[in-house]
Coordinates of C-alpha atoms in Angstrom, one line a residue:
S122 CA 147.8 99.5 84.6
R123 CA 147.9 96.0 83.1
H124 CA 144.7 94.6 81.7
S125 CA 144.7 90.9 80.9
G126 CA 142.8 87.6 81.1
R127 CA 142.4 85.9 84.4
D128 CA 144.0 82.7 83.0
L129 CA 147.3 84.5 83.0
V130 CA 147.4 85.2 86.7
P131 CA 149.5 82.1 87.6
N132 CA 152.1 82.8 84.9
H133 CA 152.6 86.0 82.9
L134 CA 151.0 88.4 85.5
T135 CA 152.7 86.9 88.5
F136 CA 156.1 86.9 86.8
M137 CA 155.5 90.6 85.7
I138 CA 155.4 91.4 89.4
F139 CA 158.5 89.3 90.2
N140 CA 160.5 90.9 87.4
H141 CA 159.5 94.5 88.1
T142 CA 160.2 94.0 91.8
A143 CA 163.6 92.5 91.0
I144 CA 164.7 95.0 88.4
F145 CA 163.1 98.4 89.1
G146 CA 162.6 100.7 92.0
E147 CA 159.2 100.9 93.7
E148 CA 158.2 104.0 91.8
L149 CA 158.3 101.9 88.6
W150 CA 156.3 99.0 89.9
P151 CA 152.8 98.3 88.4
R152 CA 150.1 100.4 89.9
Q153 CA 147.3 97.9 89.3
I154 CA 146.4 94.7 87.4
V155 CA 142.9 94.3 86.0
T156 CA 141.8 90.9 84.9
N157 CA 138.7 89.9 82.9
G158 CA 137.0 86.6 82.2
S159 CA 136.8 85.0 78.7
V160 CA 134.0 85.0 76.2
M161 CA 133.0 81.5 75.5
M162 CA 131.2 79.9 72.5
K163 CA 129.5 76.6 72.9
G164 CA 131.4 76.1 76.2
V165 CA 134.8 76.7 74.6
K166 CA 136.9 79.8 75.1
M167 CA 137.0 82.2 72.1
S168 CA 140.6 82.1 71.0
K169 CA 142.6 82.6 67.8
S170 CA 144.1 79.2 68.3
F171 CA 140.7 77.6 68.3
G172 CA 139.6 79.6 65.2
N173 CA 136.2 80.4 66.8
I174 CA 136.6 84.2 67.1
I175 CA 134.0 86.4 65.5
P176 CA 135.6 89.8 64.7
L177 CA 133.8 92.6 66.4
R178 CA 133.1 94.5 63.1
E179 CA 131.5 91.3 61.7
A180 CA 129.4 90.8 64.8
L181 CA 128.2 94.4 64.6
K182 CA 127.1 93.9 61.0
M183 CA 125.4 90.6 61.8
F184 CA 123.6 91.5 65.0
G185 CA 123.9 95.2 65.8
A186 CA 125.6 97.0 68.7
D187 CA 122.8 96.8 71.2
T188 CA 122.0 93.2 70.5
L189 CA 125.7 92.3 70.9
R190 CA 125.9 94.1 74.2
L191 CA 122.8 92.4 75.5
S192 CA 123.8 89.0 74.3
V193 CA 127.1 89.1 76.2
L194 CA 125.8 90.9 79.3
A195 CA 122.8 88.7 79.7
T196 CA 124.8 85.5 79.9
A197 CA 127.1 86.1 82.9
E198 CA 127.4 88.1 86.1
L199 CA 130.5 89.9 87.3
L200 CA 133.6 87.6 87.6
Q201 CA 132.0 84.9 85.4
D202 CA 132.9 83.9 81.8
A203 CA 130.4 85.2 79.3
E204 CA 128.9 82.8 76.8
F205 CA 128.2 84.2 73.3
S206 CA 125.6 82.3 71.3
P207 CA 124.5 83.4 67.8
P208 CA 121.1 81.8 68.3
V209 CA 120.7 83.8 71.6
A210 CA 121.8 87.0 69.8
K211 CA 119.3 86.4 67.1
S212 CA 116.5 85.8 69.7
M213 CA 117.6 89.0 71.5
R214 CA 117.5 91.0 68.4
E215 CA 114.0 89.7 67.6
R216 CA 112.9 90.7 71.2
I217 CA 114.3 94.2 70.9
E218 CA 112.8 94.7 67.5
R219 CA 109.4 93.6 68.8
L220 CA 109.7 96.1 71.6
Y221 CA 110.6 98.8 69.1
R222 CA 107.6 98.0 66.9
F223 CA 105.3 98.2 70.0
V224 CA 106.7 101.5 71.1
A225 CA 106.3 102.9 67.5
E226 CA 102.7 101.9 67.6
A227 CA 102.1 103.3 71.1
A228 CA 103.7 106.5 70.1
K229 CA 101.1 107.2 67.4
T230 CA 98.3 107.7 70.0
R231 CA 100.3 108.8 73.0
R232 CA 98.6 111.8 74.8
R233 CA 100.4 111.6 78.2
R234 CA 97.0 111.6 80.0
K235 CA 96.8 110.1 83.5
A236 CA 93.9 107.7 84.2
S237 CA 92.0 108.3 87.4
E238 CA 92.2 105.8 90.2
K239 CA 88.4 105.2 89.9
S240 CA 88.8 104.1 86.3
L241 CA 91.4 101.4 87.1
T242 CA 90.1 97.8 87.2
T243 CA 91.8 95.0 89.1
I244 CA 93.9 93.9 86.1
D245 CA 95.1 97.5 85.7
K246 CA 96.1 97.7 89.4
W247 CA 97.8 94.3 89.1
M248 CA 100.0 95.5 86.1
L249 CA 101.0 98.7 87.9
S250 CA 101.8 96.8 91.1
R251 CA 103.8 94.2 89.2
L252 CA 105.7 97.0 87.5
Q253 CA 106.8 98.5 90.8
E254 CA 108.2 95.0 91.8
H255 CA 110.2 94.7 88.6
I256 CA 111.6 98.2 89.0
R257 CA 112.6 97.4 92.6
K258 CA 114.3 94.1 91.5
A259 CA 116.1 95.6 88.6
T260 CA 117.3 98.5 90.7
E261 CA 118.6 96.2 93.4
A262 CA 120.4 94.1 90.8
M263 CA 122.1 97.1 89.2
N264 CA 123.2 98.4 92.5
K265 CA 125.0 95.1 93.0
L266 CA 126.3 95.1 89.4
A267 CA 124.3 92.0 88.8
I268 CA 123.7 93.1 85.2
R269 CA 122.4 89.7 84.0
K270 CA 119.7 89.7 86.7
A271 CA 118.7 93.3 85.9
I272 CA 118.4 92.5 82.1
H273 CA 116.4 89.3 82.9
T274 CA 114.0 91.3 85.1
T275 CA 113.6 94.2 82.6
L276 CA 113.5 92.3 79.3
Y277 CA 111.9 89.0 80.3
E278 CA 109.9 89.1 83.5
L279 CA 108.4 92.5 83.0
D280 CA 107.6 91.6 79.4
Q281 CA 106.0 88.3 80.5
D282 CA 103.7 90.2 82.9
F283 CA 102.8 92.8 80.3
Q284 CA 102.0 90.1 77.8
W285 CA 99.6 88.6 80.4
Y286 CA 98.0 92.0 80.8
Q287 CA 97.5 92.3 77.1
R288 CA 96.1 88.8 76.9
R289 CA 93.6 89.8 79.6
I290 CA 92.2 92.8 77.7
T291 CA 91.8 91.3 74.2
D292 CA 88.0 92.0 74.1
Q293 CA 87.7 94.7 71.4
K294 CA 84.6 96.4 72.9
E295 CA 86.4 96.6 76.3
K296 CA 89.6 98.0 74.7
M297 CA 87.7 100.8 72.9
K298 CA 85.7 101.6 76.1
R299 CA 88.9 101.7 78.2
K300 CA 91.3 103.0 75.6
K301 CA 92.6 105.9 77.7
V302 CA 93.3 103.6 80.8
I303 CA 95.0 101.0 78.7
A304 CA 97.2 103.6 77.0
H305 CA 98.1 105.0 80.4
I306 CA 99.2 101.6 81.7
S307 CA 101.2 100.9 78.5
D308 CA 102.9 104.3 78.7
E309 CA 104.0 103.5 82.3
V310 CA 105.4 100.1 81.4
I311 CA 107.2 101.5 78.3
D312 CA 108.7 104.4 80.1
A313 CA 110.1 102.2 82.9
Q314 CA 111.4 99.5 80.5
I315 CA 113.2 102.0 78.2
R316 CA 114.8 103.7 81.2
M317 CA 116.1 100.4 82.6
L318 CA 117.3 99.1 79.3
A319 CA 119.2 102.3 78.4
P320 CA 122.5 101.4 80.1
V321 CA 122.7 98.1 78.2
A322 CA 121.0 99.0 74.9
P323 CA 121.7 102.7 74.6
H324 CA 121.3 103.2 70.9
I325 CA 117.8 101.9 70.4
C326 CA 116.6 103.2 73.7
E327 CA 117.6 106.7 72.6
E328 CA 115.6 106.2 69.5
M329 CA 112.5 104.9 71.4
W330 CA 112.8 107.8 73.9
E331 CA 112.6 110.4 71.2
M332 CA 109.9 108.4 69.4
M333 CA 107.7 108.7 72.6
G334 CA 108.1 112.4 72.4
E335 CA 110.4 112.8 75.4
K336 CA 112.9 115.7 75.5
G337 CA 116.7 115.4 75.8
F338 CA 118.7 112.2 75.9
I339 CA 117.6 109.2 77.9
S340 CA 121.2 108.7 79.0
L341 CA 120.9 111.9 80.9
T342 CA 117.5 111.3 82.5
S343 CA 116.8 109.5 85.8
W344 CA 116.5 105.8 86.4
S345 CA 113.0 104.5 87.2
T346 CA 112.1 104.4 90.9
P347 CA 109.3 102.2 92.3
D348 CA 106.1 104.0 93.4
E349 CA 104.9 102.3 96.6
T350 CA 101.5 103.9 96.3
K351 CA 100.9 101.7 93.3
V352 CA 101.7 98.5 95.1
D353 CA 98.5 96.5 95.4
I354 CA 98.9 93.1 97.0
K355 CA 95.2 92.4 96.9
A356 CA 95.1 93.0 93.1
E357 CA 98.2 90.7 92.7
K358 CA 96.5 87.9 94.7
S359 CA 93.2 88.3 92.8
E360 CA 95.1 87.9 89.5
A361 CA 97.0 85.0 90.8
L362 CA 93.7 83.4 91.6
I363 CA 92.6 83.9 87.9
A364 CA 95.8 82.6 86.4
G365 CA 95.8 79.6 88.7
M366 CA 92.2 78.7 87.8
L367 CA 92.9 79.0 84.1
E368 CA 96.0 76.7 84.4
D369 CA 94.1 74.1 86.5
T370 CA 91.2 74.1 84.0
L371 CA 93.5 73.7 81.0
N372 CA 95.3 70.8 82.8
I373 CA 92.0 69.0 83.4
I374 CA 91.0 69.5 79.8
K375 CA 94.3 68.2 78.6
A376 CA 94.2 65.2 81.0
T377 CA 90.6 64.2 80.2
G378 CA 90.4 65.1 76.5
I379 CA 87.1 66.8 77.1
A380 CA 85.9 69.4 74.6
P381 CA 84.2 71.7 77.2
K382 CA 80.7 73.2 76.6
K383 CA 80.1 74.4 80.2
I384 CA 82.6 75.0 83.0
C385 CA 81.4 75.6 86.6
Y386 CA 83.6 77.1 89.3
Y387 CA 82.6 76.7 93.0
L388 CA 84.0 79.4 95.4
S389 CA 84.9 78.7 99.0
A390 CA 82.3 79.3 101.7
P391 CA 83.1 82.1 104.2
W392 CA 83.9 79.7 107.0
K393 CA 86.7 78.2 105.0
W394 CA 88.3 81.6 104.5
K395 CA 88.0 82.2 108.2
T396 CA 89.7 78.9 108.9
Y397 CA 92.4 79.4 106.3
I398 CA 93.3 82.9 107.6
K399 CA 93.4 81.6 111.2
A400 CA 95.7 78.8 110.2
L401 CA 98.1 81.3 108.5
E402 CA 98.2 83.5 111.5
R403 CA 98.8 80.6 113.9
S404 CA 101.6 79.2 111.6
L405 CA 103.6 82.5 111.8
S406 CA 104.8 81.8 115.4
A407 CA 105.0 78.0 115.1
K408 CA 104.3 75.0 112.9
V409 CA 100.6 74.3 112.8
V410 CA 99.4 71.2 114.6
Q411 CA 95.9 70.3 113.5
S412 CA 94.6 69.2 116.9
D413 CA 95.7 72.4 118.6
L414 CA 94.3 74.6 115.9
I415 CA 90.9 72.8 115.9
R416 CA 90.6 73.5 119.7
E417 CA 91.2 77.1 119.0
L418 CA 88.9 77.3 116.0
L419 CA 86.0 75.6 117.8
K420 CA 85.8 78.5 120.3
D421 CA 84.1 80.3 117.4
P422 CA 80.3 79.4 117.5
D423 CA 80.0 79.5 113.7
L424 CA 82.9 77.0 113.3
K425 CA 81.8 74.9 116.2
A426 CA 78.5 74.3 114.5
R427 CA 80.4 72.6 111.6
A428 CA 83.2 70.9 113.6
K429 CA 83.4 67.8 111.4
E430 CA 83.7 69.9 108.2
V431 CA 86.3 72.2 109.8
A432 CA 88.4 69.1 110.8
E433 CA 88.2 67.6 107.3
F434 CA 89.1 71.0 105.7
L435 CA 92.1 71.5 108.0
S436 CA 93.5 68.1 107.1
K437 CA 93.7 69.3 103.5
I438 CA 95.4 72.6 104.1
V439 CA 97.7 72.1 107.1
D440 CA 100.7 70.8 105.2
E441 CA 100.3 73.5 102.5
V442 CA 100.2 76.2 105.2
N443 CA 103.3 74.9 107.0
R444 CA 105.2 74.8 103.7
T445 CA 104.3 78.4 102.8
S446 CA 107.2 80.9 103.5
D447 CA 106.7 83.4 106.3
E448 CA 107.0 86.3 103.8
E449 CA 104.1 84.8 101.7
K450 CA 102.1 84.2 104.9
Q451 CA 102.5 87.8 105.8
R452 CA 101.2 88.9 102.4
L453 CA 98.2 86.6 102.5
I454 CA 97.3 87.7 106.0
Q455 CA 97.7 91.4 104.9
V456 CA 95.3 90.7 102.0
G457 CA 92.8 88.8 104.1
V458 CA 89.7 87.5 102.4
I459 CA 89.6 87.9 98.6
D460 CA 86.2 88.6 97.1
E461 CA 86.5 85.7 94.6
D462 CA 83.0 86.3 93.2
Q463 CA 83.8 89.9 92.2
A464 CA 87.3 89.0 90.9
L465 CA 86.0 86.2 88.7
K466 CA 83.0 88.1 87.3
E467 CA 85.4 90.8 86.1
A468 CA 87.3 88.0 84.3
E469 CA 84.3 86.1 83.0
G470 CA 84.7 87.3 79.4
F471 CA 88.4 86.4 79.6
F472 CA 87.6 82.8 80.7
E473 CA 85.0 82.5 77.9
R474 CA 87.5 83.6 75.2
E475 CA 90.3 81.4 76.5
L476 CA 88.2 78.3 77.1
K477 CA 85.6 78.7 74.5
A478 CA 82.8 77.5 76.8
E479 CA 79.9 78.7 78.9
I480 CA 81.3 79.9 82.3
R481 CA 79.4 79.8 85.5
F482 CA 80.4 80.8 89.0
Y483 CA 78.7 79.5 92.2
S484 CA 79.3 80.0 95.9
E485 CA 79.8 76.7 97.8
K486 CA 77.1 77.9 100.2
D487 CA 74.5 78.4 97.5
P488 CA 71.9 75.6 97.9
K489 CA 70.6 76.2 94.4
R490 CA 73.9 75.8 92.6
Y491 CA 74.3 73.5 89.6
D492 CA 76.5 70.7 90.9
P493 CA 75.7 67.3 89.4
K494 CA 79.0 65.7 90.6
K495 CA 79.1 67.3 94.1
R496 CA 82.3 69.1 93.5
A497 CA 81.6 72.2 95.5
H498 CA 82.8 70.7 98.8
A499 CA 86.4 70.5 97.3
A500 CA 86.6 74.3 97.0
K501 CA 89.5 76.0 98.9
P502 CA 90.6 79.6 99.2
Y503 CA 92.4 80.6 96.0
R504 CA 91.5 77.2 94.6
P505 CA 87.9 77.0 93.5
A506 CA 86.5 73.6 92.7
I507 CA 86.0 72.9 89.0
Y508 CA 83.4 70.9 87.1
I509 CA 83.5 70.5 83.3
E510 CA 80.9 69.0 81.0

């Protein structure tokens, strides 16, 4: 078995086959040739002639074995050249050490108690649902030997969602009141993340596994599997609503330079949700044409009574609906109408902490709403209208 670099295929490796075939009998021909790509640094191949090689022993002292493995594996998929970057290795080490510190802290209070379904709030259900998606994606990537994608999903995407979860529960009174539930969610995330990192960062994962009180070696335990019973599309869409509102509000504040004292959000009237869902359903079979959809919608007495408003609203959402992927349309239809009022009231404290202002929520249909600039009519499903003063 000959192992060599792929850049030697057109010369040394090819002539090896020619020479063996010409000189030896078939029983002495090479059984296999295995080629590998190069490790690059700053876009240049690592080579003795270039003087840019970092000896493995030195790299281990500088970065550690797990960091080194992750830094190489996370830069390229199978059959691609890997790019080693000392700054990336340093960043990877910091990320792994941060995870280690978090696991060490979580291990101090771990009780392995399951939280009841009734005790879970929307943000808890969102985190558990997102966790199943990350497990599914990482598993699919590993089955295809797409190691880079699996690492990115496990180390970055899952971590990003977990950081959002922690950001959403920063209120100290809430954390103390819901300590058991939050610990349960954290345990689930940590357990899955360590299992999925173990093949690529085995040393520190064994340490964290033992730290969490688990028995045996993590290398001998099972890979994480997604639990479909914990997938909650409605919770995911509710949280997407909150994240989108926060982003829109911050963009307005940045653009206007306003120091907000009061922020009002206006939630879509029920007829807009009905119109939006109908448009999604109609667009699954064919591209939505506004005139055709209006005729269908006006068969509904409630919508017929506000025909002008329906037509105006449709003109604002038709292009958006037609651009939405069929997969996303299916999810939105499955979720149906989101109770925006309930979702936002659960997150009221979060908005106040993030925006440092008084927060008020109004329904578009509420005639007594505070709306000095007449913004309520601009509300759309998943996109409440915003007024800042």
